[in-house]
Amino acid sequence: MFDKLKEKLNDFKKTIDDKVKSVTQAEKEQKPETAPETRAQEAPQAAAPAQAPARAKETAPAGAKQPSGIFDKAVALTRGELILSEKELEGPLWDLEMALLESDVALPVAESIIETVKKDMTGQRKKLLSSTGDMTEDALRHAISDILNVNTLDFDEFVRNREKPVTIIFIGVNGAGKTTTIAKLGQYLKDHNYSVAIAAGDTFRAGAIEQLERHAEKLGIKMIKHQQGADPAAVIYDAVAYAKSNKKDIVLADTAGRLHTNINLMDQLRKISRVVKPDLVIFVDEAIAGNDAVERAKLFNDAVPINGTILTKADADSKGGAAISIAHITGKPILFLGMGQEYKDIKKFETGWFVDRLFER
Ligand SMILES: Nc1nc2c(ncn2[C@@H]2O[C@H](COP(=O)(O)OP(=O)(O)OP(=O)(O)O)[C@@H](O)[C@H]2O)c(=O)[nH]1
Ligand SMILES: [Mg+2]
């Protein structure tokens, strides 16, 4: 999962690490022979970086040479601290931006990540950590987390605190995984001790009602349906009425897959939203669709404001860019990731968990 993006983030870490190593080496080689005591102090500093700056101050000989030449152009390493210059980071940051774009991270999102990383890594003095890679990883983690943490919504807390029944509508393009996700969430909510009803709101595609019905039977969940071709708003309305009178906690409403460019079908979604007044509208799309998913999320959100996104097929996604981008572009959080075809294959989205996946070795 996310292997390609992982590889590229690690490439960036390695580039910076190599750069610092080469400058450290160059500094060692260029040290004036007349200051052996300074050099003698430097070896233990590298081993115990936390103490390095204070000790460096105490031991720095008067008139000690400041970094010059390659040092001030490149990475200045001064007694346990290092300063990365913007100019020196330019190349690696450019490569990182390209790598993010190739990993389906949308352009404004890639730019925002680069800005944060640049701010984190340049200008200021940094204690030289045991590995420069750690510092680079911290900057990347910070930049990606910042983007993902915009407008969080804790699904469990929302469902717990909301007046019942909580009505949730799932929308998206054809084949994105809406129906499967409803079945997975039906199981998830049952496991959390909620009573659930399902609305067969895809009255358009042949076989859609039967497909959902099979899931409902397997899960032991009541499904409300009308005939194929019926008005989906009416089906979902009936399901909510059923949930009210039968004290069900949650209504999960399926809808037909539709293209965001189809004006009539997008109007139908607006009608459903008007009639049913859902508590949550969740956009479902495939993580593997990358930038296409990001673009669709934006257009669906423009038509019917969504509360969050579920990305399916993350188990087959080597890039990870859609997850990073959709939250930023729509301003709405990723709620779950679909990670396979079984009912249990759904994972509540947590920024820390996601970012850990990008850096796990
Ligand atoms: N590997 C994998 N496959 C998934 C996941 N979610 C859904 N699928 C598969 O994707 C295919 C389409 O899923 P559906 O749930 O029917 O998609 P839909 O959005 O309801 O499709 P329409 O009703 O035709 O618009 C099915 O074969 C699912 O098994 C997932 O997280 N991982
Ligand atoms: Mg479906």
mmCIF file of C-alpha atoms and ligand atoms in Angstrom:
data_model
loop_
_atom_site.group_PDB
_atom_site.id
_atom_site.type_symbol
_atom_site.label_atom_id
_atom_site.label_comp_id
_atom_site.label_asym_id
_atom_site.label_seq_id
_atom_site.Cartn_x
_atom_site.Cartn_y
_atom_site.Cartn_z
ATOM 1 C CA MET A 1 0.000 0.000 0.000
ATOM 2 C CA PHE A 2 1.296 3.455 -0.989
ATOM 3 C CA ASP A 3 4.650 1.862 -1.891
ATOM 4 C CA LYS A 4 5.557 4.271 -4.668
ATOM 5 C CA LEU A 5 4.954 7.377 -2.580
ATOM 6 C CA LYS A 6 6.836 5.775 0.287
ATOM 7 C CA GLU A 7 9.796 5.158 -1.972
ATOM 8 C CA LYS A 8 9.801 8.759 -3.175
ATOM 9 C CA LEU A 9 9.595 10.281 0.287
ATOM 10 C CA ASN A 10 12.498 8.063 1.298
ATOM 11 C CA ASP A 11 14.471 9.187 -1.764
ATOM 12 C CA PHE A 12 14.070 12.780 -0.595
ATOM 13 C CA LYS A 13 15.250 11.866 2.901
ATOM 14 C CA LYS A 14 18.272 10.125 1.442
ATOM 15 C CA THR A 15 19.164 13.046 -0.846
ATOM 16 C CA ILE A 16 19.228 15.445 2.097
ATOM 17 C CA ASP A 17 21.121 12.941 4.223
ATOM 18 C CA ASP A 18 23.767 12.459 1.518
ATOM 19 C CA LYS A 19 24.074 16.205 1.070
ATOM 20 C CA VAL A 20 24.713 16.746 4.750
ATOM 21 C CA LYS A 21 27.143 13.823 4.850
ATOM 22 C CA SER A 22 29.141 15.193 1.941
ATOM 23 C CA VAL A 23 29.366 18.630 3.557
ATOM 24 C CA THR A 24 30.303 17.107 6.912
ATOM 25 C CA GLN A 25 33.043 15.196 5.152
ATOM 26 C CA ALA A 26 34.218 18.286 3.280
ATOM 27 C CA GLU A 27 34.293 20.256 6.517
ATOM 28 C CA LYS A 28 36.424 17.611 8.197
ATOM 29 C CA GLU A 29 38.851 17.632 5.315
ATOM 30 C CA GLN A 30 39.122 21.436 5.245
ATOM 31 C CA LYS A 31 39.562 21.983 9.013
ATOM 32 C CA PRO A 32 42.752 23.970 9.679
ATOM 33 C CA GLU A 33 45.502 21.843 11.192
ATOM 34 C CA THR A 34 46.051 24.572 13.813
ATOM 35 C CA ALA A 35 42.868 23.829 15.705
ATOM 36 C CA PRO A 36 43.201 20.180 16.722
ATOM 37 C CA GLU A 37 41.347 20.735 20.001
ATOM 38 C CA THR A 38 38.238 21.846 18.086
ATOM 39 C CA ARG A 39 38.286 18.710 16.015
ATOM 40 C CA ALA A 40 38.810 16.575 19.063
ATOM 41 C CA GLN A 41 35.646 18.080 20.524
ATOM 42 C CA GLU A 42 33.628 17.367 17.439
ATOM 43 C CA ALA A 43 33.629 13.576 17.527
ATOM 44 C CA PRO A 44 31.835 13.264 20.869
ATOM 45 C CA GLN A 45 29.438 16.019 19.767
ATOM 46 C CA ALA A 46 28.245 13.933 16.903
ATOM 47 C CA ALA A 47 27.660 11.049 19.280
ATOM 48 C CA ALA A 48 25.813 13.235 21.808
ATOM 49 C CA PRO A 49 24.103 15.886 19.709
ATOM 50 C CA ALA A 50 21.784 17.126 22.419
ATOM 51 C CA GLN A 51 24.665 18.680 24.277
ATOM 52 C CA ALA A 52 26.545 19.825 21.258
ATOM 53 C CA PRO A 53 25.571 23.504 20.932
ATOM 54 C CA ALA A 54 26.324 24.416 24.525
ATOM 55 C CA ARG A 55 29.649 22.670 24.498
ATOM 56 C CA ALA A 56 30.564 24.099 21.160
ATOM 57 C CA LYS A 57 30.147 27.602 22.556
ATOM 58 C CA GLU A 58 32.402 26.839 25.493
ATOM 59 C CA THR A 59 35.138 25.282 23.418
ATOM 60 C CA ALA A 60 35.077 27.383 20.261
ATOM 61 C CA PRO A 61 38.485 28.975 19.987
ATOM 62 C CA ALA A 62 38.532 32.745 19.544
ATOM 63 C CA GLY A 63 38.509 33.632 15.892
ATOM 64 C CA ALA A 64 37.488 30.126 14.832
ATOM 65 C CA LYS A 65 36.793 29.938 11.140
ATOM 66 C CA GLN A 66 33.153 30.395 10.163
ATOM 67 C CA PRO A 67 31.840 28.093 7.479
ATOM 68 C CA SER A 68 32.740 29.492 4.115
ATOM 69 C CA GLY A 69 32.825 28.540 0.451
ATOM 70 C CA ILE A 70 30.881 25.332 0.020
ATOM 71 C CA PHE A 71 29.539 25.691 3.559
ATOM 72 C CA ASP A 72 27.673 28.942 3.299
ATOM 73 C CA LYS A 73 26.428 28.092 -0.178
ATOM 74 C CA ALA A 74 25.366 24.677 0.856
ATOM 75 C CA VAL A 75 24.633 23.218 4.222
ATOM 76 C CA ALA A 76 26.423 24.917 7.039
ATOM 77 C CA LEU A 77 27.402 22.589 9.788
ATOM 78 C CA THR A 78 28.607 24.361 12.861
ATOM 79 C CA ARG A 79 29.374 22.426 15.952
ATOM 80 C CA GLY A 80 26.384 20.203 16.243
ATOM 81 C CA GLU A 81 23.966 22.523 14.498
ATOM 82 C CA LEU A 82 23.167 22.793 10.873
ATOM 83 C CA ILE A 83 21.553 25.384 8.706
ATOM 84 C CA LEU A 84 20.091 24.393 5.386
ATOM 85 C CA SER A 85 20.037 27.154 2.833
ATOM 86 C CA GLU A 86 16.990 27.621 0.632
ATOM 87 C CA LYS A 87 19.154 27.584 -2.439
ATOM 88 C CA GLU A 88 20.644 24.261 -1.562
ATOM 89 C CA LEU A 89 17.227 22.716 -0.940
ATOM 90 C CA GLU A 90 15.889 23.996 -4.244
ATOM 91 C CA GLY A 91 16.913 20.927 -6.277
ATOM 92 C CA PRO A 92 15.748 18.272 -3.829
ATOM 93 C CA LEU A 93 12.483 20.156 -3.210
ATOM 94 C CA TRP A 94 11.849 20.359 -6.927
ATOM 95 C CA ASP A 95 12.425 16.600 -7.207
ATOM 96 C CA LEU A 96 10.095 16.080 -4.255
ATOM 97 C CA GLU A 97 7.379 18.175 -5.875
ATOM 98 C CA MET A 98 7.668 16.152 -9.086
ATOM 99 C CA ALA A 99 7.545 12.937 -7.062
ATOM 100 C CA LEU A 100 4.393 14.095 -5.271
ATOM 101 C CA LEU A 101 2.728 14.993 -8.562
ATOM 102 C CA GLU A 102 3.631 11.582 -9.980
ATOM 103 C CA SER A 103 2.029 10.074 -6.880
ATOM 104 C CA ASP A 104 -1.288 11.720 -7.735
ATOM 105 C CA VAL A 105 -0.939 14.531 -5.239
ATOM 106 C CA ALA A 106 -2.810 17.482 -6.759
ATOM 107 C CA LEU A 107 -0.683 20.526 -7.704
ATOM 108 C CA PRO A 108 -1.889 23.002 -5.051
ATOM 109 C CA VAL A 109 -1.489 20.283 -2.422
ATOM 110 C CA ALA A 110 2.044 19.424 -3.571
ATOM 111 C CA GLU A 111 2.905 23.142 -3.489
ATOM 112 C CA SER A 112 1.553 23.481 0.012
ATOM 113 C CA ILE A 113 3.588 20.474 1.200
ATOM 114 C CA ILE A 114 6.755 21.879 -0.371
ATOM 115 C CA GLU A 115 6.183 25.274 1.281
ATOM 116 C CA THR A 116 5.777 23.718 4.727
ATOM 117 C CA VAL A 117 8.813 21.472 4.293
ATOM 118 C CA LYS A 118 10.881 24.422 3.081
ATOM 119 C CA LYS A 119 9.815 26.541 6.048
ATOM 120 C CA ASP A 120 10.600 23.705 8.433
ATOM 121 C CA MET A 121 14.012 22.947 7.033
ATOM 122 C CA THR A 122 15.602 26.210 5.983
ATOM 123 C CA GLY A 123 16.940 29.246 7.719
ATOM 124 C CA GLN A 124 16.689 28.185 11.269
ATOM 125 C CA ARG A 125 19.425 26.404 13.110
ATOM 126 C CA LYS A 126 18.644 22.780 13.724
ATOM 127 C CA LYS A 127 20.297 20.577 16.212
ATOM 128 C CA LEU A 128 22.054 17.865 14.336
ATOM 129 C CA LEU A 129 20.045 14.798 15.185
ATOM 130 C CA SER A 130 21.493 11.335 15.136
ATOM 131 C CA SER A 131 20.282 11.153 11.566
ATOM 132 C CA THR A 132 19.457 14.041 9.290
ATOM 133 C CA GLY A 133 16.852 11.735 7.825
ATOM 134 C CA ASP A 134 14.854 12.132 11.039
ATOM 135 C CA MET A 135 14.726 15.870 10.597
ATOM 136 C CA THR A 136 13.632 15.487 6.982
ATOM 137 C CA GLU A 137 11.038 12.893 7.927
ATOM 138 C CA ASP A 138 9.702 15.146 10.679
ATOM 139 C CA ALA A 139 9.299 17.992 8.197
ATOM 140 C CA LEU A 140 7.479 15.747 5.710
ATOM 141 C CA ARG A 141 5.248 14.233 8.388
ATOM 142 C CA HIS A 142 4.374 17.691 9.650
ATOM 143 C CA ALA A 143 3.547 18.970 6.147
ATOM 144 C CA ILE A 144 1.332 15.994 5.231
ATOM 145 C CA SER A 145 -0.408 15.889 8.623
ATOM 146 C CA ASP A 146 -1.186 19.598 8.394
ATOM 147 C CA ILE A 147 -3.070 18.969 5.171
ATOM 148 C CA LEU A 148 -4.935 15.918 6.424
ATOM 149 C CA ASN A 149 -5.941 17.522 9.694
ATOM 150 C CA VAL A 150 -7.993 20.232 8.035
ATOM 151 C CA ASN A 151 -11.583 19.924 9.224
ATOM 152 C CA THR A 152 -11.554 16.607 10.979
ATOM 153 C CA LEU A 153 -14.824 14.822 11.688
ATOM 154 C CA ASP A 154 -14.862 11.912 14.081
ATOM 155 C CA PHE A 155 -17.444 9.600 12.545
ATOM 156 C CA ASP A 156 -17.953 7.538 15.712
ATOM 157 C CA GLU A 157 -18.454 10.596 17.870
ATOM 158 C CA PHE A 158 -20.801 12.159 15.316
ATOM 159 C CA VAL A 159 -22.977 9.061 15.143
ATOM 160 C CA ARG A 160 -22.966 8.691 18.927
ATOM 161 C CA ASN A 161 -24.067 12.264 19.623
ATOM 162 C CA ARG A 162 -26.494 12.826 16.782
ATOM 163 C CA GLU A 163 -30.240 12.527 17.243
ATOM 164 C CA LYS A 164 -31.439 9.155 15.901
ATOM 165 C CA PRO A 165 -32.038 7.969 13.320
ATOM 166 C CA VAL A 166 -28.842 9.245 11.705
ATOM 167 C CA THR A 167 -29.321 9.246 7.934
ATOM 168 C CA ILE A 168 -26.217 8.787 5.802
ATOM 169 C CA ILE A 169 -26.264 8.992 2.019
ATOM 170 C CA PHE A 170 -23.487 7.624 -0.176
ATOM 171 C CA ILE A 171 -22.771 9.228 -3.544
ATOM 172 C CA GLY A 172 -20.183 8.805 -6.272
ATOM 173 C CA VAL A 173 -19.446 7.607 -9.778
ATOM 174 C CA ASN A 174 -20.275 4.140 -11.125
ATOM 175 C CA GLY A 175 -18.392 1.243 -9.623
ATOM 176 C CA ALA A 176 -16.583 3.339 -7.000
ATOM 177 C CA GLY A 177 -17.592 0.964 -4.200
ATOM 178 C CA LYS A 178 -20.659 2.652 -2.679
ATOM 179 C CA THR A 179 -22.736 -0.491 -2.205
ATOM 180 C CA THR A 180 -19.845 -2.537 -0.818
ATOM 181 C CA THR A 181 -18.954 0.316 1.541
ATOM 182 C CA ILE A 182 -22.550 0.457 2.823
ATOM 183 C CA ALA A 183 -22.375 -3.271 3.583
ATOM 184 C CA LYS A 184 -19.016 -2.846 5.356
ATOM 185 C CA LEU A 185 -20.324 0.088 7.388
ATOM 186 C CA GLY A 186 -23.484 -1.866 8.205
ATOM 187 C CA GLN A 187 -21.251 -4.499 9.792
ATOM 188 C CA TYR A 188 -19.059 -1.838 11.451
ATOM 189 C CA LEU A 189 -22.071 -0.092 12.994
ATOM 190 C CA LYS A 190 -23.622 -3.368 14.139
ATOM 191 C CA ASP A 191 -20.295 -4.202 15.790
ATOM 192 C CA HIS A 192 -20.618 -0.867 17.593
ATOM 193 C CA ASN A 193 -24.065 -1.913 18.855
ATOM 194 C CA TYR A 194 -26.195 0.267 16.609
ATOM 195 C CA SER A 195 -29.353 -0.930 14.905
ATOM 196 C CA VAL A 196 -29.190 -0.261 11.183
ATOM 197 C CA ALA A 197 -31.576 -0.029 8.212
ATOM 198 C CA ILE A 198 -30.488 0.148 4.575
ATOM 199 C CA ALA A 199 -32.258 2.073 1.796
ATOM 200 C CA ALA A 200 -32.044 0.642 -1.736
ATOM 201 C CA GLY A 201 -31.716 4.073 -3.301
ATOM 202 C CA ASP A 202 -30.081 2.811 -6.506
ATOM 203 C CA THR A 203 -33.290 2.281 -8.442
ATOM 204 C CA PHE A 204 -31.511 2.835 -11.737
ATOM 205 C CA ARG A 205 -29.014 0.059 -12.408
ATOM 206 C CA ALA A 206 -30.423 -3.392 -13.176
ATOM 207 C CA GLY A 207 -29.500 -5.774 -10.370
ATOM 208 C CA ALA A 208 -28.566 -3.007 -7.926
ATOM 209 C CA ILE A 209 -31.475 -3.687 -5.543
ATOM 210 C CA GLU A 210 -30.749 -7.429 -5.541
ATOM 211 C CA GLN A 211 -27.026 -6.811 -4.944
ATOM 212 C CA LEU A 212 -27.770 -4.719 -1.848
ATOM 213 C CA GLU A 213 -30.429 -7.158 -0.717
ATOM 214 C CA ARG A 214 -27.902 -10.013 -0.692
ATOM 215 C CA HIS A 215 -25.642 -7.966 1.591
ATOM 216 C CA ALA A 216 -28.577 -7.002 3.839
ATOM 217 C CA GLU A 217 -29.599 -10.654 4.221
ATOM 218 C CA LYS A 218 -26.049 -11.774 5.015
ATOM 219 C CA LEU A 219 -25.692 -9.023 7.591
ATOM 220 C CA GLY A 220 -29.160 -9.478 9.066
ATOM 221 C CA ILE A 221 -30.072 -5.848 8.346
ATOM 222 C CA LYS A 222 -33.516 -4.669 7.242
ATOM 223 C CA MET A 223 -33.581 -3.208 3.726
ATOM 224 C CA ILE A 224 -36.253 -0.821 2.447
ATOM 225 C CA LYS A 225 -36.847 -0.999 -1.310
ATOM 226 C CA HIS A 226 -39.221 0.078 -4.071
ATOM 227 C CA GLN A 227 -39.376 -1.146 -7.658
ATOM 228 C CA GLN A 228 -36.550 -0.514 -10.107
ATOM 229 C CA GLY A 229 -37.116 2.892 -11.718
ATOM 230 C CA ALA A 230 -38.813 4.355 -8.629
ATOM 231 C CA ASP A 231 -37.882 7.769 -7.241
ATOM 232 C CA PRO A 232 -34.776 7.265 -5.042
ATOM 233 C CA ALA A 233 -35.752 10.215 -2.818
ATOM 234 C CA ALA A 234 -39.030 8.409 -2.003
ATOM 235 C CA VAL A 235 -37.222 5.137 -1.149
ATOM 236 C CA ILE A 236 -34.810 6.862 1.224
ATOM 237 C CA TYR A 237 -37.632 8.923 2.748
ATOM 238 C CA ASP A 238 -39.527 5.698 3.453
ATOM 239 C CA ALA A 239 -36.436 4.119 4.984
ATOM 240 C CA VAL A 240 -36.071 7.056 7.374
ATOM 241 C CA ALA A 241 -39.769 6.796 8.300
ATOM 242 C CA TYR A 242 -39.284 3.049 8.916
ATOM 243 C CA ALA A 243 -36.225 3.757 11.112
ATOM 244 C CA LYS A 244 -38.183 6.332 13.124
ATOM 245 C CA SER A 245 -41.088 4.068 13.827
ATOM 246 C CA ASN A 246 -38.910 1.012 14.495
ATOM 247 C CA LYS A 247 -36.321 2.788 16.615
ATOM 248 C CA LYS A 248 -33.393 2.105 14.287
ATOM 249 C CA ASP A 249 -30.298 4.164 14.975
ATOM 250 C CA ILE A 250 -28.837 4.542 11.504
ATOM 251 C CA VAL A 251 -30.090 4.602 7.902
ATOM 252 C CA LEU A 252 -27.468 3.877 5.240
ATOM 253 C CA ALA A 253 -28.777 4.977 1.847
ATOM 254 C CA ASP A 254 -27.369 3.699 -1.431
ATOM 255 C CA THR A 255 -27.636 5.788 -4.592
ATOM 256 C CA ALA A 256 -26.994 5.013 -8.250
ATOM 257 C CA GLY A 257 -23.540 5.670 -9.644
ATOM 258 C CA ARG A 258 -23.508 8.824 -11.732
ATOM 259 C CA LEU A 259 -21.075 10.962 -13.610
ATOM 260 C CA HIS A 260 -20.426 14.337 -12.080
ATOM 261 C CA THR A 261 -20.920 15.789 -15.558
ATOM 262 C CA ASN A 262 -24.509 14.513 -15.869
ATOM 263 C CA ILE A 263 -26.650 17.511 -14.984
ATOM 264 C CA ASN A 264 -29.942 15.595 -14.604
ATOM 265 C CA LEU A 265 -28.457 12.995 -12.323
ATOM 266 C CA MET A 266 -26.721 15.631 -10.227
ATOM 267 C CA ASP A 267 -30.096 17.416 -9.953
ATOM 268 C CA GLN A 268 -31.564 14.151 -8.703
ATOM 269 C CA LEU A 269 -28.967 14.112 -5.906
ATOM 270 C CA ARG A 270 -29.956 17.642 -4.938
ATOM 271 C CA LYS A 271 -33.581 16.511 -4.790
ATOM 272 C CA ILE A 272 -32.695 13.555 -2.552
ATOM 273 C CA SER A 273 -30.801 15.904 -0.284
ATOM 274 C CA ARG A 274 -33.734 18.350 -0.155
ATOM 275 C CA VAL A 275 -36.349 15.681 0.559
ATOM 276 C CA VAL A 276 -34.401 13.513 2.991
ATOM 277 C CA LYS A 277 -32.274 16.146 4.742
ATOM 278 C CA PRO A 278 -29.487 13.665 5.479
ATOM 279 C CA ASP A 279 -27.244 14.014 8.512
ATOM 280 C CA LEU A 280 -24.211 13.074 6.437
ATOM 281 C CA VAL A 281 -23.501 12.964 2.725
ATOM 282 C CA ILE A 282 -20.456 10.814 2.039
ATOM 283 C CA PHE A 283 -18.599 10.860 -1.233
ATOM 284 C CA VAL A 284 -17.194 7.465 -2.196
ATOM 285 C CA ASP A 285 -14.429 7.026 -4.735
ATOM 286 C CA GLU A 286 -11.479 4.804 -5.518
ATOM 287 C CA ALA A 287 -8.103 5.701 -4.057
ATOM 288 C CA ILE A 288 -6.551 4.263 -7.216
ATOM 289 C CA ALA A 289 -8.377 6.842 -9.353
ATOM 290 C CA GLY A 290 -5.901 9.423 -8.038
ATOM 291 C CA ASN A 291 -6.324 12.875 -9.509
ATOM 292 C CA ASP A 292 -9.565 11.871 -11.245
ATOM 293 C CA ALA A 293 -11.031 11.113 -7.828
ATOM 294 C CA VAL A 294 -9.843 14.478 -6.554
ATOM 295 C CA GLU A 295 -11.500 16.295 -9.454
ATOM 296 C CA ARG A 296 -14.748 14.337 -9.009
ATOM 297 C CA ALA A 297 -14.775 14.987 -5.264
ATOM 298 C CA LYS A 298 -14.636 18.682 -5.972
ATOM 299 C CA LEU A 299 -17.487 18.578 -8.497
ATOM 300 C CA PHE A 300 -19.747 16.373 -6.348
ATOM 301 C CA ASN A 301 -19.056 18.653 -3.391
ATOM 302 C CA ASP A 302 -20.023 21.662 -5.492
ATOM 303 C CA ALA A 303 -23.340 20.021 -6.435
ATOM 304 C CA VAL A 304 -24.295 18.533 -3.061
ATOM 305 C CA PRO A 305 -22.074 19.618 -0.186
ATOM 306 C CA ILE A 306 -20.408 16.507 1.204
ATOM 307 C CA ASN A 307 -19.352 15.950 4.817
ATOM 308 C CA GLY A 308 -16.479 13.631 4.053
ATOM 309 C CA THR A 309 -15.001 11.044 1.731
ATOM 310 C CA ILE A 310 -14.483 7.303 1.836
ATOM 311 C CA LEU A 311 -11.697 6.063 -0.406
ATOM 312 C CA THR A 312 -12.107 2.469 -1.521
ATOM 313 C CA LYS A 313 -9.558 0.061 -2.988
ATOM 314 C CA ALA A 314 -6.752 1.575 -0.931
ATOM 315 C CA ASP A 315 -5.447 -2.013 -0.754
ATOM 316 C CA ALA A 316 -4.552 -1.684 -4.431
ATOM 317 C CA ASP A 317 -3.274 1.908 -4.276
ATOM 318 C CA SER A 318 0.462 2.345 -4.549
ATOM 319 C CA LYS A 319 0.354 6.131 -4.694
ATOM 320 C CA GLY A 320 -1.637 7.513 -1.794
ATOM 321 C CA GLY A 321 -1.973 10.915 -3.425
ATOM 322 C CA ALA A 322 -5.773 10.948 -3.615
ATOM 323 C CA ALA A 323 -6.086 10.597 0.149
ATOM 324 C CA ILE A 324 -3.726 13.498 0.720
ATOM 325 C CA SER A 325 -5.369 15.689 -1.913
ATOM 326 C CA ILE A 326 -9.104 15.175 -1.463
ATOM 327 C CA ALA A 327 -9.132 16.487 2.097
ATOM 328 C CA HIS A 328 -7.338 19.637 0.981
ATOM 329 C CA ILE A 329 -9.348 20.244 -2.188
ATOM 330 C CA THR A 330 -12.812 19.673 -0.690
ATOM 331 C CA GLY A 331 -11.973 20.972 2.793
ATOM 332 C CA LYS A 332 -13.755 17.823 4.084
ATOM 333 C CA PRO A 333 -12.041 14.938 5.816
ATOM 334 C CA ILE A 334 -11.348 11.389 4.692
ATOM 335 C CA LEU A 335 -13.499 9.245 6.985
ATOM 336 C CA PHE A 336 -12.630 5.648 6.089
ATOM 337 C CA LEU A 337 -10.439 3.672 3.727
ATOM 338 C CA GLY A 338 -11.774 0.575 1.975
ATOM 339 C CA MET A 339 -9.014 -2.019 2.128
ATOM 340 C CA GLY A 340 -10.428 -5.130 0.456
ATOM 341 C CA GLN A 341 -13.587 -6.977 -0.466
ATOM 342 C CA GLU A 342 -14.567 -8.476 2.892
ATOM 343 C CA TYR A 343 -16.958 -6.763 5.303
ATOM 344 C CA LYS A 344 -14.147 -6.289 7.811
ATOM 345 C CA ASP A 345 -11.940 -4.516 5.247
ATOM 346 C CA ILE A 346 -12.727 -0.973 6.257
ATOM 347 C CA LYS A 347 -10.405 1.206 8.295
ATOM 348 C CA LYS A 348 -11.349 4.394 10.063
ATOM 349 C CA PHE A 349 -9.038 7.048 8.671
ATOM 350 C CA GLU A 350 -6.570 8.463 11.144
ATOM 351 C CA THR A 351 -3.908 10.926 10.092
ATOM 352 C CA GLY A 352 -1.230 9.435 12.366
ATOM 353 C CA TRP A 353 -1.872 5.934 11.085
ATOM 354 C CA PHE A 354 -1.824 7.079 7.445
ATOM 355 C CA VAL A 355 1.401 9.062 7.805
ATOM 356 C CA ASP A 356 3.039 6.141 9.646
ATOM 357 C CA ARG A 357 2.212 3.937 6.635
ATOM 358 C CA LEU A 358 4.112 6.347 4.401
ATOM 359 C CA PHE A 359 7.263 6.077 6.478
ATOM 360 C CA GLU A 360 7.183 2.493 7.737
ATOM 361 C CA ARG A 361 10.235 0.517 6.768
HETATM 362 N N1 LIG B 1 -10.079 -4.421 -3.608
HETATM 363 C C1 LIG B 1 -11.170 -3.738 -3.241
HETATM 364 N N2 LIG B 1 -12.294 -3.847 -3.970
HETATM 365 C C2 LIG B 1 -13.383 -3.135 -3.584
HETATM 366 C C3 LIG B 1 -13.357 -2.277 -2.451
HETATM 367 N N3 LIG B 1 -14.574 -1.698 -2.350
HETATM 368 C C4 LIG B 1 -15.322 -2.163 -3.361
HETATM 369 N N4 LIG B 1 -14.619 -3.038 -4.120
HETATM 370 C C5 LIG B 1 -15.067 -3.752 -5.324
HETATM 371 O O1 LIG B 1 -15.414 -2.797 -6.319
HETATM 372 C C6 LIG B 1 -16.451 -3.304 -7.157
HETATM 373 C C7 LIG B 1 -17.575 -2.276 -7.254
HETATM 374 O O2 LIG B 1 -18.156 -2.132 -5.983
HETATM 375 P P1 LIG B 1 -19.659 -1.639 -5.746
HETATM 376 O O3 LIG B 1 -19.842 -1.534 -4.285
HETATM 377 O O4 LIG B 1 -20.615 -2.453 -6.507
HETATM 378 O O5 LIG B 1 -19.563 -0.206 -6.385
HETATM 379 P P2 LIG B 1 -20.746 0.883 -6.575
HETATM 380 O O6 LIG B 1 -20.158 2.204 -6.406
HETATM 381 O O7 LIG B 1 -21.885 0.534 -5.725
HETATM 382 O O8 LIG B 1 -21.090 0.631 -8.114
HETATM 383 P P3 LIG B 1 -22.433 1.128 -8.900
HETATM 384 O O9 LIG B 1 -23.594 0.740 -8.059
HETATM 385 O O10 LIG B 1 -22.401 0.365 -10.189
HETATM 386 O O11 LIG B 1 -22.294 2.569 -9.109
HETATM 387 C C8 LIG B 1 -16.887 -4.608 -6.499
HETATM 388 O O12 LIG B 1 -16.300 -5.664 -7.212
HETATM 389 C C9 LIG B 1 -16.325 -4.546 -5.103
HETATM 390 O O13 LIG B 1 -16.056 -5.804 -4.550
HETATM 391 C C10 LIG B 1 -12.119 -2.190 -1.696
HETATM 392 O O14 LIG B 1 -11.984 -1.458 -0.717
HETATM 393 N N5 LIG B 1 -11.064 -2.938 -2.149
HETATM 394 MG MG MG B 2 -23.869 0.257 -6.151
#
